[in-house]
Coordinates of C-alpha atoms and ligand atoms in Angstrom, one line a residue:
X1 CA 67.3 23.5 102.5
X2 CA 63.5 22.8 100.4
X3 CA 64.6 20.3 97.6
X4 CA 63.5 18.3 94.6
X5 CA 65.6 16.8 92.8
X6 CA 65.7 13.9 95.6
X7 CA 67.0 10.8 93.8
X8 CA 65.6 6.9 93.9
X9 CA 68.7 6.1 95.3
X10 CA 68.9 8.2 98.2
X11 CA 64.8 8.0 98.9
X12 CA 65.6 4.4 99.9
X13 CA 68.6 4.7 101.9
X14 CA 66.3 7.4 103.8
X15 CA 63.6 5.2 104.0
X16 CA 66.3 2.1 104.6
X17 CA 68.7 3.0 107.4
X18 CA 68.0 1.5 110.9
X19 CA 64.3 2.4 112.9
X20 CA 66.1 4.4 115.3
X21 CA 68.1 6.3 113.5
X22 CA 65.5 7.3 110.9
X23 CA 62.6 8.3 113.6
X24 CA 65.8 10.5 115.0
X25 CA 66.3 12.0 112.4
X26 CA 62.6 12.6 110.6
X27 CA 62.6 14.4 114.5
X28 CA 64.5 16.6 114.1
X29 CA 63.4 17.6 111.0
X30 CA 60.2 18.2 112.3
X31 CA 61.3 19.7 115.4
X32 CA 63.2 22.9 113.5
X33 CA 60.0 23.5 111.1
X34 CA 57.0 22.9 113.6
X35 CA 56.2 22.7 117.2
X36 CA 56.9 19.5 118.0
X37 CA 53.9 18.5 120.0
X38 CA 50.8 20.1 117.8
X39 CA 49.0 17.9 115.7
X40 CA 45.9 20.1 113.0
X41 CA 42.8 18.5 112.7
X42 CA 39.8 18.6 109.2
X43 CA 37.0 16.8 109.3
X44 CA 35.5 15.6 105.9
X45 CA 32.5 15.7 104.5
X46 CA 31.1 13.4 100.9
X47 CA 28.7 15.8 99.6
X48 CA 28.7 14.0 96.8
X49 CA 28.7 10.0 97.4
X50 CA 28.8 7.0 95.3
X51 CA 28.4 6.0 91.5
X52 CA 32.5 7.5 90.2
X53 CA 32.5 6.8 87.1
X54 CA 36.6 6.3 87.3
X55 CA 37.5 2.6 88.1
X56 CA 40.2 3.4 90.9
X57 CA 40.9 -0.1 92.3
X58 CA 40.7 0.9 96.3
X59 CA 38.0 3.0 95.9
X60 CA 33.6 2.4 97.6
X61 CA 33.2 5.1 95.3
X62 CA 33.4 3.8 92.4
X63 CA 30.4 2.9 90.5
X64 CA 32.5 -0.9 89.2
X65 CA 32.3 -1.7 92.8
X66 CA 29.9 -3.2 94.3
X67 CA 30.5 -1.9 98.0
X68 CA 26.8 -1.1 99.2
X69 CA 27.3 3.0 99.5
X70 CA 24.8 4.6 98.8
X71 CA 24.3 7.2 96.7
X72 CA 23.3 10.9 96.7
X73 CA 23.5 14.2 94.7
X74 CA 25.3 17.1 96.2
X75 CA 24.2 18.1 99.4
X76 CA 21.4 20.5 100.8
X77 CA 23.8 24.3 102.0
X78 CA 22.0 24.1 105.6
X79 CA 23.0 20.3 106.2
X80 CA 27.0 20.7 104.7
X81 CA 26.6 23.8 107.0
X82 CA 25.5 22.9 110.3
X83 CA 28.1 19.3 109.8
X84 CA 31.1 22.3 109.4
X85 CA 29.9 23.5 112.9
X86 CA 30.4 21.3 114.5
X87 CA 33.3 20.0 112.7
X88 CA 34.6 23.7 114.2
X89 CA 33.1 23.2 117.4
X90 CA 34.6 19.9 117.7
X91 CA 38.2 21.6 117.1
X92 CA 38.9 20.7 113.2
X93 CA 40.3 24.2 111.3
X94 CA 39.8 22.2 107.9
X95 CA 36.2 21.6 106.7
X96 CA 37.0 19.3 103.3
X97 CA 34.2 19.0 100.7
X98 CA 34.3 15.5 98.7
X99 CA 32.5 14.7 95.1
X100 CA 33.0 11.6 93.8
X101 CA 34.0 13.0 90.3
X102 CA 36.0 11.7 87.8
X103 CA 36.0 15.4 86.9
X104 CA 34.0 18.9 87.7
X105 CA 32.0 19.7 84.7
X106 CA 30.2 23.7 84.5
X107 CA 26.9 24.0 85.7
X108 CA 24.0 23.4 88.6
X109 CA 26.3 20.6 91.0
X110 CA 29.2 22.8 90.5
X111 CA 27.6 26.4 91.3
X112 CA 26.5 24.0 94.1
X113 CA 29.5 23.0 95.4
X114 CA 31.1 26.6 94.8
X115 CA 27.7 28.3 97.6
X116 CA 28.7 25.4 100.0
X117 CA 32.7 26.8 99.7
X118 CA 31.6 30.2 100.7
X119 CA 28.8 29.3 103.3
X120 CA 32.0 27.3 105.1
X121 CA 34.4 29.6 104.1
X122 CA 32.1 32.2 106.0
X123 CA 32.7 30.3 109.8
X124 CA 36.0 31.0 109.2
X125 CA 37.0 27.5 108.3
X126 CA 39.9 26.5 105.7
X127 CA 37.6 25.0 102.9
X128 CA 39.6 22.1 101.0
X129 CA 37.7 20.2 98.7
X130 CA 38.7 17.4 96.4
X131 CA 36.0 17.2 93.4
X132 CA 38.1 15.5 90.7
X133 CA 39.6 16.7 87.6
X134 CA 39.5 20.6 87.6
X135 CA 40.4 23.4 84.4
X136 CA 42.3 26.6 85.6
X137 CA 39.3 28.2 84.6
X138 CA 37.3 25.7 87.6
X139 CA 40.3 26.2 89.7
X140 CA 40.5 30.0 89.5
X141 CA 36.3 29.9 90.2
X142 CA 36.7 27.2 93.4
X143 CA 39.9 30.3 94.3
X144 CA 37.5 33.0 94.8
X145 CA 34.4 30.9 96.4
X146 CA 36.9 31.2 99.3
X147 CA 39.0 27.6 98.4
X148 CA 42.0 27.0 100.5
X149 CA 43.0 23.9 99.3
X150 CA 42.3 21.0 96.8
X151 CA 43.5 17.5 97.7
X152 CA 44.2 15.8 94.2
X153 CA 46.4 12.9 95.6
X154 CA 48.7 10.7 92.6
X155 CA 47.7 7.7 94.7
X156 CA 50.8 5.4 94.0
X157 CA 54.2 5.7 91.5
X158 CA 53.4 6.1 88.3
X159 CA 55.3 3.0 87.1
X160 CA 52.5 1.2 90.0
X161 CA 49.4 3.4 89.1
X162 CA 48.7 1.6 86.1
X163 CA 47.7 -1.4 87.9
X164 CA 45.3 0.8 90.2
X165 CA 43.3 3.0 88.0
X166 CA 43.2 2.6 84.0
X167 CA 40.3 5.7 83.7
X168 CA 42.6 8.4 83.4
X169 CA 46.6 8.8 83.2
X170 CA 48.9 10.4 85.7
X171 CA 49.3 13.3 83.7
X172 CA 45.8 13.7 83.7
X173 CA 46.3 14.2 87.8
X174 CA 49.5 15.6 87.5
X175 CA 47.7 18.4 84.9
X176 CA 44.7 19.4 87.5
X177 CA 47.6 19.8 90.4
X178 CA 49.2 22.3 87.8
X179 CA 45.9 24.6 87.7
X180 CA 45.5 24.3 91.6
X181 CA 49.0 25.8 91.9
X182 CA 47.8 28.6 89.2
X183 CA 45.0 29.7 91.2
X184 CA 47.0 30.0 94.3
X185 CA 45.5 27.7 95.3
X186 CA 47.5 25.9 98.2
X187 CA 48.1 21.9 97.6
X188 CA 47.0 18.6 99.6
X189 CA 48.6 15.8 97.5
X190 CA 48.8 12.1 98.8
X191 CA 48.4 8.5 98.2
X192 CA 48.0 5.1 99.3
X193 CA 50.4 2.1 101.0
X194 CA 49.3 -0.8 101.1
X195 CA 48.3 -1.3 97.5
X196 CA 50.7 -4.1 97.5
X197 CA 53.1 -1.3 95.6
X198 CA 56.5 -2.5 95.7
X199 CA 59.3 -1.0 97.9
X200 CA 59.9 1.1 94.9
X201 CA 56.7 2.5 94.1
X202 CA 56.5 3.7 97.5
X203 CA 59.4 5.7 97.2
X204 CA 58.3 6.5 93.9
X205 CA 55.6 8.2 95.0
X206 CA 57.8 10.2 97.2
X207 CA 59.6 11.0 95.1
X208 CA 56.7 11.8 92.6
X209 CA 55.4 14.5 95.5
X210 CA 58.4 16.0 96.1
X211 CA 59.3 17.0 93.0
X212 CA 56.7 19.6 93.3
X213 CA 58.0 22.7 93.4
X214 CA 56.5 23.9 95.6
X215 CA 56.4 21.2 97.4
X216 CA 52.7 20.3 98.4
X217 CA 52.0 22.0 101.6
X218 CA 50.0 19.4 103.2
X219 CA 50.6 15.3 102.6
X220 CA 47.8 12.8 103.2
X221 CA 49.4 9.6 104.1
X222 CA 46.3 6.9 103.8
X223 CA 47.0 3.7 104.7
X224 CA 44.6 1.4 102.4
X225 CA 40.7 0.8 104.2
X226 CA 40.3 -2.3 102.7
X227 CA 36.7 -1.8 101.1
X228 CA 34.9 -5.4 100.1
X229 CA 33.6 -4.8 97.1
X230 CA 36.9 -3.4 96.1
X231 CA 39.8 -5.6 94.2
X232 CA 42.0 -4.6 96.6
X233 CA 39.4 -6.3 99.5
X234 CA 41.6 -9.1 100.1
X235 CA 45.4 -7.7 100.1
X236 CA 47.5 -7.8 103.6
X237 CA 47.1 -5.5 105.9
X238 CA 50.1 -3.3 106.1
X239 CA 53.0 -3.5 108.4
X240 CA 52.5 -0.7 110.9
X241 CA 56.4 -0.2 110.8
X242 CA 56.5 0.0 107.4
X243 CA 53.6 2.7 107.5
X244 CA 56.2 4.8 110.2
X245 CA 59.3 4.8 108.3
X246 CA 57.1 6.2 105.1
X247 CA 55.5 9.2 106.8
X248 CA 59.5 9.2 108.5
X249 CA 60.9 9.2 105.0
X250 CA 57.6 11.8 103.8
X251 CA 59.2 14.3 106.9
X252 CA 62.6 14.5 105.3
X253 CA 61.4 15.0 102.0
X254 CA 59.5 17.4 102.7
X255 CA 60.2 19.5 106.3
X256 CA 58.0 22.0 105.5
X257 CA 54.7 20.2 104.6
X258 CA 51.6 19.2 106.8
X259 CA 52.3 15.5 107.1
X260 CA 48.9 13.7 107.4
X261 CA 48.3 11.2 108.6
X262 CA 44.9 10.3 106.8
X263 CA 42.9 7.1 106.1
X264 CA 43.3 3.5 107.7
X265 CA 43.3 4.4 111.4
X266 CA 40.5 2.7 113.0
X267 CA 42.7 -0.7 112.5
X268 CA 46.1 1.2 114.5
X269 CA 47.3 0.9 117.4
X270 CA 47.4 4.2 119.8
X271 CA 50.9 2.5 119.8
X272 CA 51.4 2.9 115.8
X273 CA 50.1 6.3 115.9
X274 CA 52.2 7.4 118.3
X275 CA 54.9 6.7 116.2
X276 CA 53.5 7.9 112.9
X277 CA 53.7 11.4 115.5
X278 CA 57.1 11.5 116.4
X279 CA 57.8 10.1 112.5
X280 CA 56.7 14.1 112.2
X281 CA 53.0 13.7 111.4
X282 CA 51.5 16.5 112.8
X283 CA 47.9 16.4 110.7
X284 CA 44.3 14.0 111.4
X285 CA 41.7 13.6 109.5
X286 CA 38.9 13.9 113.2
X287 CA 35.4 12.4 113.4
X288 CA 33.6 9.0 113.0
X289 CA 33.4 8.6 108.9
X290 CA 36.1 9.6 106.2
X291 CA 33.9 9.8 103.5
X292 CA 32.6 6.3 103.2
X293 CA 34.7 4.2 105.9
X294 CA 34.7 4.8 109.5
X295 CA 37.8 6.7 111.9
X296 CA 38.5 7.0 115.1
X297 CA 35.8 9.5 116.5
X298 CA 36.5 12.2 118.8
X299 CA 36.4 10.4 122.0
X300 CA 39.0 8.4 121.8
X301 CA 41.7 10.5 119.8
X302 CA 41.3 13.2 121.7
X303 CA 41.9 9.9 125.0
X304 CA 45.1 9.5 122.8
X305 CA 46.0 13.1 122.3
X306 CA 46.1 13.7 125.7
X307 CA 47.5 9.8 126.9
X308 CA 50.7 11.3 125.0
X309 CA 50.8 15.0 126.1
X310 CA 50.5 16.8 123.1
X311 CA 47.7 18.9 121.8
X312 CA 45.5 19.6 118.9
X313 CA 46.1 23.0 116.7
X314 CA 43.0 25.3 117.7
X315 CA 42.9 28.1 115.3
X316 CA 42.4 27.9 111.7
X317 CA 44.9 29.7 109.5
X318 CA 42.3 31.5 107.1
X319 CA 40.5 33.3 110.7
X320 CA 44.3 34.5 111.5
X321 CA 45.9 34.6 108.3
X322 CA 49.6 34.6 109.9
X323 CA 52.5 33.1 108.4
X324 CA 53.1 30.2 111.4
X325 CA 50.1 29.3 111.6
X326 CA 50.5 26.3 113.3
X327 CA 52.3 28.2 115.9
X328 CA 48.8 29.4 116.8
X329 CA 48.0 26.6 119.2
X330 CA 45.5 27.0 122.6
X331 CA 47.2 26.2 125.8
Ligands
LIG401 N1 37.1 11.7 93.3 C1 37.6 12.4 93.6 C2 39.4 12.3 93.2 O1 39.3 10.9 93.3 O2 40.0 13.1 93.6 C3 38.0 12.8 95.3 C4 36.9 11.8 96.2 S1 39.0 10.5 95.8 C5 37.7 9.3 98.0 C6 39.8 11.1 97.5 C7 41.0 10.3 97.5 O3 40.9 9.3 98.9 C8 41.9 9.3 96.5 O4 42.6 10.0 95.6 C9 42.3 8.5 97.6 O5 43.8 8.4 97.6 C10 41.8 7.9 98.6 N2 41.3 7.0 99.2 C11 39.8 7.1 98.7 N3 39.4 4.9 98.7 C12 40.7 5.4 99.9 C13 40.6 3.8 100.4 N4 39.8 3.1 100.5 N5 41.8 3.5 101.9 C14 42.7 4.7 101.5 N6 42.7 6.0 100.9 C15 41.5 6.5 100.4
LIG402 C1 42.7 11.2 101.3 O1 44.3 11.6 101.5 N1 42.3 11.0 102.5 C2 40.7 11.2 102.2 C3 40.9 12.3 101.1 N2 42.5 12.6 101.1 C4 39.7 13.0 100.5 C5 40.4 10.3 101.9 C6 39.7 8.6 102.6 C7 38.3 8.0 101.8 C8 39.3 6.8 102.5 C9 37.9 6.1 101.7 C10 36.0 6.7 102.4 O2 35.8 7.0 103.4 O3 35.6 6.1 101.4
LIG403 FE1 36.0 8.5 91.6 FE2 37.7 9.9 93.1 FE3 36.4 7.1 94.1 FE4 38.4 7.2 92.2 S1 39.3 7.4 94.3 S2 37.2 5.8 92.0 S3 38.1 8.9 91.3 S4 35.7 9.0 93.5

């Protein structure tokens, strides 16, 4: 049964149980809802990079910090289409385009992104966008252009949020998520672990994510990728077992959502990633680069999946619309 009313006490009891019990519970929930050994891949491309007016303390693209990330305006269509084709050839079923904007503004740049959405959709890929805040009307225009998913993260608990970002509010984020939902676009919404948050903040994030009805279809769980020049550059690395506990708890609370093991994989051992998969993560970002930061390349991922005897999803939900898209795998 899907639940939207988890209390912090209940979540803490799940998260804090003996590790073997937690993993067993998460695996059981996972197997009831998804094939056990299959991972879906998305490829990211930053179509507009850097110079963002927001001050998200983790982000290399904020104009408030000097991180050395090279800025560029919206990329040309042929360049983006070529990258999307490459991603498809490498086996990704979703292509996610990111823009370092506080919010979408109607006009030339948004029109250019809508063209990119149409082009990538025409290749038979699931298109995801992450462009900052949206109005109802902009969400509808994205949907019309063929956008399948919209990524907009809550990042952390409402209580800790103000320590990380002061240029927009939690309510701003929730409003955009409602616009996305209303437009009939699927929701990709998660957060970041390892920003110095308390356990309650971490669990508070999960509570917020799971209080959305319906649950977000995908839930990216990022491990902070520490970037020189950002205020969080010197955070201590997250304990891998705490990270696995977070993934397992997300899986138990949102049984039918894709839990995506997101940023931070480049610093994770094979063993940690394997534990995350066992804990119910069933999606990753593929390719050498996330938006601006590094990610394990295709070779390392393929070697890991082979070593684990697992498989990648091969067919996207838009190419073969089917209720159980996760069952569409090549053998
Ligand atoms: N500007 C848009 C926005 O904020 O919604 C879209 C792009 S933004 C880079 C997408 C998400 O990436 C953020 O919400 C955050 O959760 C994640 N992210 C950014 N920098 C990160 C980092 N250094 N480590 C982990 N996750 C990060
Ligand atoms: C998400 O939760 N993680 C991705 C995606 N959504 C857009 C982005 C991670 C960004 C990591 C930092 C970078 O590459 O700039
Ligand atoms: Fe801008 Fe998004 Fe980075 Fe925040 S996370 S600074 S909104 S690009």
